[in-house]
Amino acid sequence: MGLTRGDPVIAVRDLCLNAGDFSLRHINLDIPEGAYGVLMGSTGCGKTTLIECIAGLSMPSSGHILLGGREVTTISPSHRGIGYVPQDGALFPSLTVSQQLGFALEIRRTPRARITEKVEALADTLRLSHLLHRLPDKLSGGEKQRVALGRALAFDPQYLLLDEPLAALDEQTREEMILLLKKVQRSTGVTALHVTHHPLEAARLGDILYRWSHGSVELTTEKGLS
Amino acid sequence: MPPAREIPSTAADKLFIFALAAIGGVYVTLIAGMLLADGAYVLEASSRVPGGWLEKITANPVLQSLGKPEIQHAIWLTLFSCTAAAVLSLVVAVPSAYILTRTRFPLRRWVDAALDIPVVLPPLVVGLSLLILFQFPPFSTEFGNLFPFLPDSCHGSSLGRLVVYQVPAVILAQFAVAGAFASRIMKTSFDQISPRCEQVALTLGCSRLQAFVRVVLPEARRGMMTAFTMAWARSLGEFGPLLIFAGATRNKTEVLSTTVFLEMSIGNIEAAVAVSLLMVFAAAAVLVAARAWGSPGGIP
């Protein structure tokens, strides 16, 4: 089934940033509602910095970031409502898997019963039910990324940013994660932006594909978008 | 897992390692020698006591001196002041080290360097500087002028009079130096914690305070324990600033380090050695605790 192309939900307009040894110049990007956008580029080109700008973790020198038509360029990351999965997972070392999955809901003072229900549902979807009491240092690479994904999705964000989430995984785990990511994105309807340097990963996942080339971002493919 | 095998080495390599070990060994021997000499002094004093082993312990002049009321007072004041100074050090070290690690502001490098000043300053200068600071307002201003609503009996006093040459001066003098050590340890600890987890916490809806309390502090737990114990040990050994700022008044501002000085000055070497040994045991206990808390698997 093709996706309906509405107004861009994640939109980057003319974004510039100077970050010491490299800079982003006039970056433009649109991800329509419910689409899985993939931005492909080589290592060190600034993909992570762009993701950080959208998440609110880096401040651009100029340009605009819009989420659902709302200008968020100067808004704190905690008020953007973005689920963020960093490359290394960045799980909280002292929290168990269950506590990581319930973290965002606890911050939002969600009732305990609702948190337990959500954590169990996420654990079931992401095949983490047998790991709920483990600490991050006892998890494999694939398990860590599944926890990071679950933690980011727990508060039902409208937007999901994934920064090379499959980079450190072996082939088999990567394949499993690709299927899982696709399934989760379809079932939640979250609008995703996934950055990677892996062409196969990009082709498998992306509804809409951007390529980083010569310092600018170019739209290369739109699959099934009408 | 079997231990890693050593790299095959030539005679010159072995000579090099031996020379390094010999130089390092001299220093370790000096440390061990100092401690053993203290112990030998106590044993020698025991040998002069007639009677059985029980008498040799109970009637040992060195150990008996620990029972003197003024030394008992010094022991309790030391335990209290070192703990208070270590708590204050941690209270100051955690926020200052965090700000220096995670934020950028003008003069940041200067502030960072300023935290090292108490470490590099001669201890007497720290004490003298504290003493002079308390000669200035608001410390020297009488409470009657600061807070007219206070009862008349309080009007003649001032913060300076309540602190200088009193117990608070002991704690403040110890804290002035120990705080710098604790800040340095906490800065190293925060430097080793990746900011990435904190950033993720922000995207999950945390304020900076929530991210700090829920994510950073649990990770900095070991560093905080090490900072506390090292601040405690540093306070235990503090002497110069105390002498100037708190004085060495028996049964009032005397702590164990001043006891050693006071007993030596009246020629009572037995009591000085006894107190020194007590401090050696306290410092050793603190070092073991710091090592145990500082390493993930316990004592290395």
Short mmCIF file of C-alpha atoms in Angstrom, two decimals:
data_model
loop_
_atom_site.label_atom_id
_atom_site.label_comp_id
_atom_site.label_asym_id
_atom_site.label_seq_id
_atom_site.Cartn_x
_atom_site.Cartn_y
_atom_site.Cartn_z
CA MET A 1 0.00 0.00 0.00
CA GLY A 2 1.42 3.36 -0.95
CA LEU A 3 1.73 6.13 1.58
CA THR A 4 -0.14 9.36 1.10
CA ARG A 5 2.25 12.21 0.71
CA GLY A 6 1.05 15.02 2.98
CA ASP A 7 2.87 18.07 4.31
CA PRO A 8 6.37 17.22 5.41
CA VAL A 9 6.37 16.27 9.07
CA ILE A 10 10.12 16.45 9.53
CA ALA A 11 11.38 19.44 7.57
CA VAL A 12 14.82 21.01 7.50
CA ARG A 13 15.11 24.37 5.78
CA ASP A 14 18.40 25.94 4.69
CA LEU A 15 20.23 24.64 7.75
CA CYS A 16 23.83 25.80 8.31
CA LEU A 17 26.19 24.89 11.13
CA ASN A 18 29.87 25.45 11.79
CA ALA A 19 31.33 22.72 13.97
CA GLY A 20 35.06 23.28 14.11
CA ASP A 21 36.63 21.05 11.47
CA PHE A 22 33.54 20.73 9.27
CA SER A 23 30.36 22.61 8.47
CA LEU A 24 26.85 21.98 7.21
CA ARG A 25 25.79 24.31 4.41
CA HIS A 26 22.20 25.01 3.34
CA ILE A 27 20.75 21.58 4.08
CA ASN A 28 17.14 20.94 3.03
CA LEU A 29 15.22 17.79 3.81
CA ASP A 30 11.53 16.74 3.94
CA ILE A 31 10.11 13.54 5.37
CA PRO A 32 6.34 13.15 4.82
CA GLU A 33 4.04 11.93 7.56
CA GLY A 34 4.37 8.24 8.33
CA ALA A 35 7.30 7.75 5.95
CA TYR A 36 10.59 6.05 6.66
CA GLY A 37 13.24 8.49 5.46
CA VAL A 38 16.82 7.37 5.04
CA LEU A 39 19.75 9.73 4.68
CA MET A 40 22.80 8.05 3.23
CA GLY A 41 26.30 9.45 3.33
CA SER A 42 29.87 8.51 4.03
CA THR A 43 31.34 8.50 7.51
CA GLY A 44 32.25 11.96 8.82
CA CYS A 45 30.09 13.93 6.36
CA GLY A 46 27.94 15.45 9.13
CA LYS A 47 24.97 13.06 9.27
CA THR A 48 25.17 12.74 13.05
CA THR A 49 25.40 16.52 13.47
CA LEU A 50 22.28 16.96 11.34
CA ILE A 51 20.40 14.37 13.42
CA GLU A 52 21.59 16.14 16.58
CA CYS A 53 20.30 19.46 15.24
CA ILE A 54 16.87 17.94 14.57
CA ALA A 55 16.84 16.32 18.04
CA GLY A 56 17.84 19.64 19.64
CA LEU A 57 21.25 18.47 20.85
CA SER A 58 23.18 20.85 18.57
CA MET A 59 22.25 24.40 17.70
CA PRO A 60 22.45 25.36 14.01
CA SER A 61 24.00 28.72 13.14
CA SER A 62 21.10 29.46 10.78
CA GLY A 63 18.12 27.79 9.14
CA HIS A 64 14.96 26.19 10.45
CA ILE A 65 13.76 22.84 11.73
CA LEU A 66 10.04 22.15 11.57
CA LEU A 67 8.20 19.23 13.12
CA GLY A 68 4.58 18.87 11.97
CA GLY A 69 4.75 22.43 10.69
CA ARG A 70 5.86 23.74 14.10
CA GLU A 71 9.13 25.68 14.26
CA VAL A 72 11.32 23.89 16.84
CA THR A 73 14.78 25.25 15.99
CA THR A 74 15.25 26.90 19.39
CA ILE A 75 13.06 24.56 21.46
CA SER A 76 14.63 22.33 24.13
CA PRO A 77 15.09 18.65 23.15
CA SER A 78 12.78 17.61 25.99
CA HIS A 79 9.88 19.49 24.36
CA ARG A 80 10.34 18.26 20.78
CA GLY A 81 8.71 14.86 21.29
CA ILE A 82 11.33 13.04 19.27
CA GLY A 83 12.41 9.45 19.86
CA TYR A 84 16.18 9.31 19.40
CA VAL A 85 18.28 6.18 18.91
CA PRO A 86 22.01 7.02 18.90
CA GLN A 87 24.61 4.91 17.17
CA ASP A 88 26.01 3.30 20.30
CA GLY A 89 22.61 2.87 21.93
CA ALA A 90 23.76 5.01 24.86
CA LEU A 91 21.79 2.92 27.34
CA PHE A 92 21.80 4.18 30.92
CA PRO A 93 24.44 1.96 32.60
CA SER A 94 22.76 1.69 35.99
CA LEU A 95 19.21 0.94 34.80
CA THR A 96 17.77 -2.46 33.91
CA VAL A 97 16.12 -3.06 30.53
CA SER A 98 12.70 -2.67 32.12
CA GLN A 99 13.69 0.66 33.72
CA GLN A 100 15.11 1.91 30.41
CA LEU A 101 11.88 1.07 28.59
CA GLY A 102 9.79 2.81 31.25
CA PHE A 103 12.12 5.82 31.62
CA ALA A 104 10.29 8.31 29.39
CA LEU A 105 6.93 7.37 30.91
CA GLU A 106 8.24 7.79 34.46
CA ILE A 107 9.47 11.26 33.56
CA ARG A 108 5.95 12.00 32.33
CA ARG A 109 4.52 10.75 35.66
CA THR A 110 2.50 8.04 33.91
CA PRO A 111 0.67 5.75 36.38
CA ARG A 112 2.70 2.68 37.39
CA ALA A 113 0.18 0.20 35.93
CA ARG A 114 0.26 1.94 32.55
CA ILE A 115 4.08 1.91 32.57
CA THR A 116 4.16 -1.84 33.32
CA GLU A 117 1.64 -2.48 30.57
CA LYS A 118 3.62 -0.42 28.03
CA VAL A 119 6.96 -1.97 29.01
CA GLU A 120 5.52 -5.47 28.61
CA ALA A 121 4.04 -4.61 25.22
CA LEU A 122 7.33 -3.10 23.99
CA ALA A 123 9.33 -6.04 25.36
CA ASP A 124 7.01 -8.40 23.53
CA THR A 125 7.31 -6.54 20.21
CA LEU A 126 11.08 -6.17 20.48
CA ARG A 127 11.69 -9.68 21.88
CA LEU A 128 13.10 -8.37 25.15
CA SER A 129 10.73 -10.10 27.59
CA HIS A 130 13.42 -12.49 28.88
CA LEU A 131 15.91 -9.62 29.41
CA LEU A 132 13.81 -7.17 31.42
CA HIS A 133 15.90 -7.45 34.59
CA ARG A 134 19.31 -7.30 32.90
CA LEU A 135 21.72 -4.37 33.01
CA PRO A 136 23.09 -3.04 29.68
CA ASP A 137 26.58 -4.52 30.16
CA LYS A 138 25.05 -8.01 30.01
CA LEU A 139 23.38 -7.42 26.62
CA SER A 140 24.59 -8.23 23.10
CA GLY A 141 24.89 -5.49 20.43
CA GLY A 142 21.54 -6.36 18.84
CA GLU A 143 19.79 -6.52 22.22
CA LYS A 144 21.20 -3.11 23.17
CA GLN A 145 19.86 -1.56 19.98
CA ARG A 146 16.45 -3.13 20.53
CA VAL A 147 16.37 -1.66 24.04
CA ALA A 148 17.45 1.76 22.69
CA LEU A 149 14.66 1.55 20.10
CA GLY A 150 12.10 0.54 22.71
CA ARG A 151 13.21 3.31 25.06
CA ALA A 152 12.78 5.87 22.26
CA LEU A 153 9.33 4.55 21.27
CA ALA A 154 7.92 4.17 24.79
CA PHE A 155 6.28 7.60 24.93
CA ASP A 156 4.68 7.13 21.46
CA PRO A 157 6.63 9.91 19.74
CA GLN A 158 5.48 11.19 16.37
CA TYR A 159 9.05 11.39 15.13
CA LEU A 160 11.91 8.91 15.36
CA LEU A 161 15.56 9.67 14.62
CA LEU A 162 17.97 6.78 14.19
CA ASP A 163 21.69 7.46 13.96
CA GLU A 164 23.39 4.47 12.31
CA PRO A 165 21.58 2.07 14.65
CA LEU A 166 22.77 -1.02 12.79
CA ALA A 167 26.40 -0.02 12.22
CA ALA A 168 27.94 -2.21 14.90
CA LEU A 169 25.83 -5.34 14.23
CA ASP A 170 26.78 -8.55 12.43
CA GLU A 171 25.00 -9.47 9.17
CA GLN A 172 22.38 -11.75 10.68
CA THR A 173 21.46 -9.38 13.52
CA ARG A 174 21.37 -6.49 11.06
CA GLU A 175 18.89 -8.40 8.89
CA GLU A 176 16.70 -9.13 11.91
CA MET A 177 16.83 -5.49 12.98
CA ILE A 178 15.89 -4.26 9.47
CA LEU A 179 12.76 -6.42 9.55
CA LEU A 180 11.98 -5.31 13.09
CA LEU A 181 12.47 -1.61 12.32
CA LYS A 182 10.20 -1.85 9.30
CA LYS A 183 7.53 -3.71 11.28
CA VAL A 184 7.65 -1.30 14.23
CA GLN A 185 7.56 1.77 12.01
CA ARG A 186 4.56 0.45 10.09
CA SER A 187 2.66 -0.52 13.24
CA THR A 188 3.30 2.74 15.10
CA GLY A 189 3.05 5.05 12.07
CA VAL A 190 5.97 7.06 13.41
CA THR A 191 7.74 9.33 10.92
CA ALA A 192 11.35 8.17 10.89
CA LEU A 193 14.66 9.58 9.74
CA HIS A 194 17.43 7.01 9.68
CA VAL A 195 21.00 7.90 8.77
CA THR A 196 23.39 5.27 7.50
CA HIS A 197 26.38 4.73 5.25
CA HIS A 198 25.14 1.26 4.23
CA PRO A 199 23.44 1.30 0.76
CA LEU A 200 21.66 -2.04 1.25
CA GLU A 201 20.21 -0.94 4.57
CA ALA A 202 19.03 2.30 2.96
CA ALA A 203 17.41 0.46 0.03
CA ARG A 204 15.68 -2.06 2.30
CA LEU A 205 14.28 0.45 4.78
CA GLY A 206 13.72 3.75 3.04
CA ASP A 207 10.42 4.98 1.62
CA ILE A 208 12.25 8.13 0.80
CA LEU A 209 15.96 8.23 0.24
CA TYR A 210 18.32 11.18 0.52
CA ARG A 211 21.98 11.03 -0.38
CA TRP A 212 24.65 13.27 1.07
CA SER A 213 26.77 14.39 -1.81
CA HIS A 214 29.35 17.15 -2.13
CA GLY A 215 28.22 18.87 1.06
CA SER A 216 24.53 18.98 0.19
CA VAL A 217 21.59 16.61 0.62
CA GLU A 218 19.83 15.41 -2.52
CA LEU A 219 16.57 13.51 -2.79
CA THR A 220 17.24 10.38 -4.81
CA THR A 221 14.26 8.03 -4.40
CA GLU A 222 10.66 8.15 -3.24
CA LYS A 223 9.16 4.67 -3.02
CA GLY A 224 5.42 4.15 -2.92
CA LEU A 225 4.67 7.77 -2.00
CA SER A 226 1.81 9.39 -3.83
CA MET B 1 40.69 -16.72 30.96
CA PRO B 2 44.44 -17.46 31.36
CA PRO B 3 46.65 -14.42 32.04
CA ALA B 4 48.26 -12.82 29.00
CA ARG B 5 51.71 -14.25 28.30
CA GLU B 6 54.63 -11.88 28.59
CA ILE B 7 56.29 -10.57 25.46
CA PRO B 8 59.68 -12.29 24.94
CA SER B 9 62.40 -9.85 26.03
CA THR B 10 66.12 -9.41 25.54
CA ALA B 11 68.71 -8.95 28.32
CA ALA B 12 68.67 -5.18 27.70
CA ASP B 13 64.86 -5.13 28.10
CA LYS B 14 65.16 -7.02 31.38
CA LEU B 15 67.84 -4.63 32.61
CA PHE B 16 65.62 -1.67 31.75
CA ILE B 17 62.62 -3.13 33.65
CA PHE B 18 64.92 -4.02 36.57
CA ALA B 19 66.29 -0.45 36.72
CA LEU B 20 62.75 0.99 36.76
CA ALA B 21 61.70 -1.46 39.48
CA ALA B 22 64.79 -0.62 41.55
CA ILE B 23 64.12 3.14 41.40
CA GLY B 24 60.43 2.68 42.26
CA GLY B 25 61.35 0.16 44.94
CA VAL B 26 63.49 2.71 46.81
CA TYR B 27 60.46 4.95 47.31
CA VAL B 28 58.14 2.09 48.30
CA THR B 29 60.82 0.94 50.78
CA LEU B 30 60.98 4.43 52.26
CA ILE B 31 57.18 4.46 52.80
CA ALA B 32 57.21 0.96 54.31
CA GLY B 33 60.24 1.85 56.44
CA MET B 34 58.51 4.89 57.95
CA LEU B 35 55.47 2.85 58.95
CA LEU B 36 57.53 -0.07 60.24
CA ALA B 37 59.66 2.32 62.33
CA ASP B 38 56.51 3.62 64.05
CA GLY B 39 55.47 0.04 64.80
CA ALA B 40 58.96 -0.87 66.03
CA TYR B 41 58.94 2.13 68.36
CA VAL B 42 55.74 0.85 70.01
CA LEU B 43 57.20 -2.68 70.33
CA GLU B 44 60.36 -1.28 71.85
CA ALA B 45 58.30 0.62 74.42
CA SER B 46 56.47 -2.64 75.18
CA SER B 47 59.74 -4.46 75.80
CA ARG B 48 60.62 -1.98 78.56
CA VAL B 49 57.39 -2.83 80.44
CA PRO B 50 57.92 -5.66 82.99
CA GLY B 51 55.42 -8.53 83.21
CA GLY B 52 53.51 -10.72 80.78
CA TRP B 53 52.21 -9.88 77.31
CA LEU B 54 48.95 -8.50 78.70
CA GLU B 55 50.84 -5.97 80.87
CA LYS B 56 53.08 -5.13 77.94
CA ILE B 57 50.01 -4.11 75.95
CA THR B 58 47.93 -2.43 78.66
CA ALA B 59 50.85 -0.69 80.38
CA ASN B 60 52.56 0.35 77.15
CA PRO B 61 53.26 4.09 77.56
CA VAL B 62 52.57 4.69 73.87
CA LEU B 63 49.15 3.06 73.88
CA GLN B 64 48.31 4.43 77.34
CA SER B 65 48.74 7.97 76.07
CA LEU B 66 45.76 7.45 73.75
CA GLY B 67 43.56 7.33 76.85
CA LYS B 68 44.43 10.87 77.93
CA PRO B 69 41.26 13.03 77.98
CA GLU B 70 42.70 15.71 75.69
CA ILE B 71 43.70 13.09 73.12
CA GLN B 72 40.27 11.45 73.40
CA HIS B 73 38.75 14.87 72.71
CA ALA B 74 41.04 15.31 69.73
CA ILE B 75 40.05 11.89 68.34
CA TRP B 76 36.32 12.70 68.48
CA LEU B 77 36.79 16.21 67.09
CA THR B 78 38.90 14.78 64.24
CA LEU B 79 36.23 12.23 63.33
CA PHE B 80 33.56 14.94 63.38
CA SER B 81 35.50 17.67 61.56
CA CYS B 82 36.90 15.37 58.86
CA THR B 83 33.43 13.98 58.14
CA ALA B 84 31.89 17.47 58.05
CA ALA B 85 34.70 18.77 55.80
CA ALA B 86 34.37 15.76 53.46
CA VAL B 87 30.58 16.25 53.19
CA LEU B 88 31.04 19.97 52.44
CA SER B 89 33.77 19.14 49.90
CA LEU B 90 31.45 16.78 48.06
CA VAL B 91 28.58 19.29 48.16
CA VAL B 92 30.85 21.83 46.45
CA ALA B 93 32.83 19.44 44.23
CA VAL B 94 29.89 17.78 42.44
CA PRO B 95 28.27 20.96 41.03
CA SER B 96 31.52 22.79 40.29
CA ALA B 97 33.09 19.80 38.52
CA TYR B 98 29.87 19.15 36.56
CA ILE B 99 29.64 22.76 35.39
CA LEU B 100 33.30 22.74 34.34
CA THR B 101 32.89 19.47 32.44
CA ARG B 102 29.58 20.02 30.71
CA THR B 103 29.31 23.74 30.04
CA ARG B 104 31.36 26.35 28.22
CA PHE B 105 31.53 29.86 29.63
CA PRO B 106 33.96 32.79 29.58
CA LEU B 107 36.99 32.36 31.90
CA ARG B 108 36.23 28.64 32.25
CA ARG B 109 39.92 27.74 32.09
CA TRP B 110 40.68 30.31 34.78
CA VAL B 111 37.99 28.94 37.07
CA ASP B 112 39.34 25.43 36.45
CA ALA B 113 42.85 26.57 37.37
CA ALA B 114 41.53 28.41 40.45
CA LEU B 115 40.26 25.11 41.84
CA ASP B 116 43.86 23.92 42.00
CA ILE B 117 45.04 26.92 44.03
CA PRO B 118 44.37 25.36 47.47
CA VAL B 119 46.33 22.27 46.36
CA VAL B 120 49.45 24.17 45.28
CA LEU B 121 49.41 26.95 47.89
CA PRO B 122 51.61 26.45 50.96
CA PRO B 123 49.22 25.26 53.71
CA LEU B 124 50.17 28.10 56.05
CA VAL B 125 49.19 30.60 53.36
CA VAL B 126 45.73 28.99 53.09
CA GLY B 127 45.30 29.41 56.86
CA LEU B 128 46.58 32.97 56.84
CA SER B 129 44.35 33.90 53.91
CA LEU B 130 41.30 32.50 55.72
CA LEU B 131 42.24 34.42 58.85
CA ILE B 132 42.56 37.66 56.89
CA LEU B 133 39.30 37.01 54.99
CA PHE B 134 37.44 36.85 58.30
CA GLN B 135 38.78 40.29 59.27
CA PHE B 136 36.66 41.81 56.51
CA PRO B 137 32.90 42.45 56.34
CA PRO B 138 30.49 40.70 56.37
CA PHE B 139 32.47 38.24 58.53
CA SER B 140 33.75 40.98 60.85
CA THR B 141 30.46 42.92 60.97
CA GLU B 142 28.65 42.61 64.29
CA PHE B 143 25.28 40.83 64.08
CA GLY B 144 23.61 43.92 65.60
CA ASN B 145 24.46 45.87 62.45
CA LEU B 146 23.59 43.04 60.06
CA PHE B 147 20.34 41.90 61.71
CA PRO B 148 18.92 44.63 64.00
CA PHE B 149 15.91 42.41 64.83
CA LEU B 150 18.11 39.92 66.76
CA PRO B 151 18.05 40.00 70.61
CA ASP B 152 20.54 42.44 72.19
CA SER B 153 22.64 39.57 73.59
CA CYS B 154 23.64 38.58 70.03
CA HIS B 155 24.44 42.10 68.82
CA GLY B 156 28.11 42.15 69.89
CA SER B 157 28.99 38.88 68.16
CA SER B 158 30.02 38.43 64.54
CA LEU B 159 30.51 35.56 62.12
CA GLY B 160 34.27 35.98 62.52
CA ARG B 161 34.09 35.59 66.31
CA LEU B 162 31.93 32.48 66.00
CA VAL B 163 34.32 30.85 63.52
CA VAL B 164 37.95 31.94 64.02
CA TYR B 165 39.79 29.90 66.71
CA GLN B 166 36.62 27.83 67.18
CA VAL B 167 35.53 24.38 65.94
CA PRO B 168 33.96 25.81 62.72
CA ALA B 169 37.43 27.14 61.81
CA VAL B 170 38.78 23.57 62.02
CA ILE B 171 36.15 22.35 59.56
CA LEU B 172 36.53 25.37 57.27
CA ALA B 173 40.34 25.06 57.17
CA GLN B 174 40.10 21.35 56.33
CA PHE B 175 37.37 21.98 53.77
CA ALA B 176 39.34 24.79 52.07
CA VAL B 177 41.96 22.28 50.92
CA ALA B 178 39.94 19.03 50.77
CA GLY B 179 37.31 20.71 48.55
CA ALA B 180 39.92 21.23 45.84
CA PHE B 181 40.93 17.54 45.95
CA ALA B 182 37.30 16.43 45.80
CA SER B 183 36.60 18.79 42.87
CA ARG B 184 39.55 17.41 40.93
CA ILE B 185 38.42 13.81 41.50
CA MET B 186 34.83 14.64 40.52
CA LYS B 187 36.00 16.43 37.37
CA THR B 188 37.94 13.33 36.31
CA SER B 189 34.86 11.26 37.08
CA PHE B 190 32.51 13.45 35.00
CA ASP B 191 35.08 13.59 32.17
CA GLN B 192 34.91 9.81 31.94
CA ILE B 193 31.09 9.77 31.71
CA SER B 194 29.93 10.17 28.12
CA PRO B 195 27.47 13.07 27.70
CA ARG B 196 25.55 10.90 25.23
CA CYS B 197 23.32 9.26 27.87
CA GLU B 198 22.42 12.66 29.28
CA GLN B 199 21.52 13.89 25.80
CA VAL B 200 19.29 10.87 25.24
CA ALA B 201 17.62 11.56 28.58
CA LEU B 202 16.85 15.11 27.38
CA THR B 203 15.18 13.79 24.23
CA LEU B 204 13.12 11.43 26.42
CA GLY B 205 11.61 14.43 28.19
CA CYS B 206 14.04 15.08 31.07
CA SER B 207 14.96 18.56 32.21
CA ARG B 208 18.69 19.14 32.79
CA LEU B 209 18.07 18.59 36.52
CA GLN B 210 16.22 15.31 35.93
CA ALA B 211 18.94 14.07 33.56
CA PHE B 212 21.57 14.99 36.16
CA VAL B 213 19.79 13.26 39.04
CA ARG B 214 18.56 10.17 37.18
CA VAL B 215 21.41 9.53 34.74
CA VAL B 216 24.60 11.36 35.71
CA LEU B 217 24.65 10.97 39.50
CA PRO B 218 24.13 7.17 39.48
CA GLU B 219 27.04 6.89 37.05
CA ALA B 220 29.20 9.22 39.16
CA ARG B 221 28.52 7.22 42.34
CA ARG B 222 31.98 5.64 42.47
CA GLY B 223 33.67 8.97 41.82
CA MET B 224 31.63 10.56 44.60
CA MET B 225 32.65 7.87 47.08
CA THR B 226 36.29 8.22 46.09
CA ALA B 227 36.07 12.02 46.35
CA PHE B 228 34.49 11.73 49.81
CA THR B 229 37.11 9.34 51.16
CA MET B 230 40.02 11.28 49.68
CA ALA B 231 38.62 14.54 51.08
CA TRP B 232 38.29 12.82 54.46
CA ALA B 233 41.90 11.58 54.31
CA ARG B 234 43.16 14.98 53.22
CA SER B 235 41.29 16.64 56.12
CA LEU B 236 42.82 14.15 58.54
CA GLY B 237 46.32 15.22 57.53
CA GLU B 238 45.62 18.97 57.45
CA PHE B 239 47.75 20.93 59.88
CA GLY B 240 49.14 24.24 58.61
CA PRO B 241 45.85 26.07 57.94
CA LEU B 242 44.45 24.74 61.23
CA LEU B 243 47.32 26.08 63.26
CA ILE B 244 46.85 29.60 61.88
CA PHE B 245 43.07 29.78 61.49
CA ALA B 246 41.75 27.54 64.29
CA GLY B 247 44.69 27.56 66.69
CA ALA B 248 45.86 24.54 68.67
CA THR B 249 43.91 24.94 71.89
CA ARG B 250 43.69 21.75 73.94
CA ASN B 251 40.17 20.42 74.48
CA LYS B 252 38.85 23.00 72.05
CA THR B 253 40.31 23.06 68.51
CA GLU B 254 42.86 20.29 68.87
CA VAL B 255 42.63 17.55 66.24
CA LEU B 256 44.98 14.59 65.82
CA SER B 257 47.42 16.38 63.54
CA THR B 258 47.75 19.21 66.07
CA THR B 259 48.10 16.63 68.87
CA VAL B 260 51.23 15.25 67.20
CA PHE B 261 52.64 18.78 67.07
CA LEU B 262 51.63 19.65 70.65
CA GLU B 263 52.98 16.39 72.13
CA MET B 264 56.25 16.72 70.20
CA SER B 265 56.66 20.31 71.39
CA ILE B 266 56.55 19.19 75.03
CA GLY B 267 58.86 16.23 74.35
CA ASN B 268 56.21 13.52 74.72
CA ILE B 269 57.31 11.37 71.81
CA GLU B 270 55.29 8.32 73.01
CA ALA B 271 51.99 10.18 72.67
CA ALA B 272 53.03 11.70 69.33
CA VAL B 273 53.90 8.24 67.97
CA ALA B 274 50.67 6.75 69.34
CA VAL B 275 48.56 9.41 67.62
CA SER B 276 50.63 9.06 64.44
CA LEU B 277 49.97 5.32 64.38
CA LEU B 278 46.27 5.94 64.89
CA MET B 279 46.31 8.31 61.91
CA VAL B 280 48.22 5.75 59.83
CA PHE B 281 45.49 3.16 60.50
CA ALA B 282 42.72 5.67 59.73
CA ALA B 283 44.41 6.76 56.50
CA ALA B 284 45.03 3.14 55.47
CA ALA B 285 41.37 2.28 56.11
CA VAL B 286 40.30 5.25 53.99
CA LEU B 287 42.67 4.29 51.16
CA VAL B 288 41.38 0.71 51.13
CA ALA B 289 37.80 2.02 51.09
CA ALA B 290 38.62 4.42 48.24
CA ARG B 291 40.22 1.61 46.23
CA ALA B 292 37.29 -0.70 46.90
CA TRP B 293 34.72 1.89 45.83
CA GLY B 294 36.84 3.25 42.99
CA SER B 295 37.23 0.01 41.06
CA PRO B 296 34.30 -1.88 39.51
CA GLY B 297 35.34 -5.28 40.83
CA GLY B 298 36.20 -4.20 44.35
CA ILE B 299 39.73 -4.01 45.71
CA PRO B 300 42.19 -4.63 42.86
#
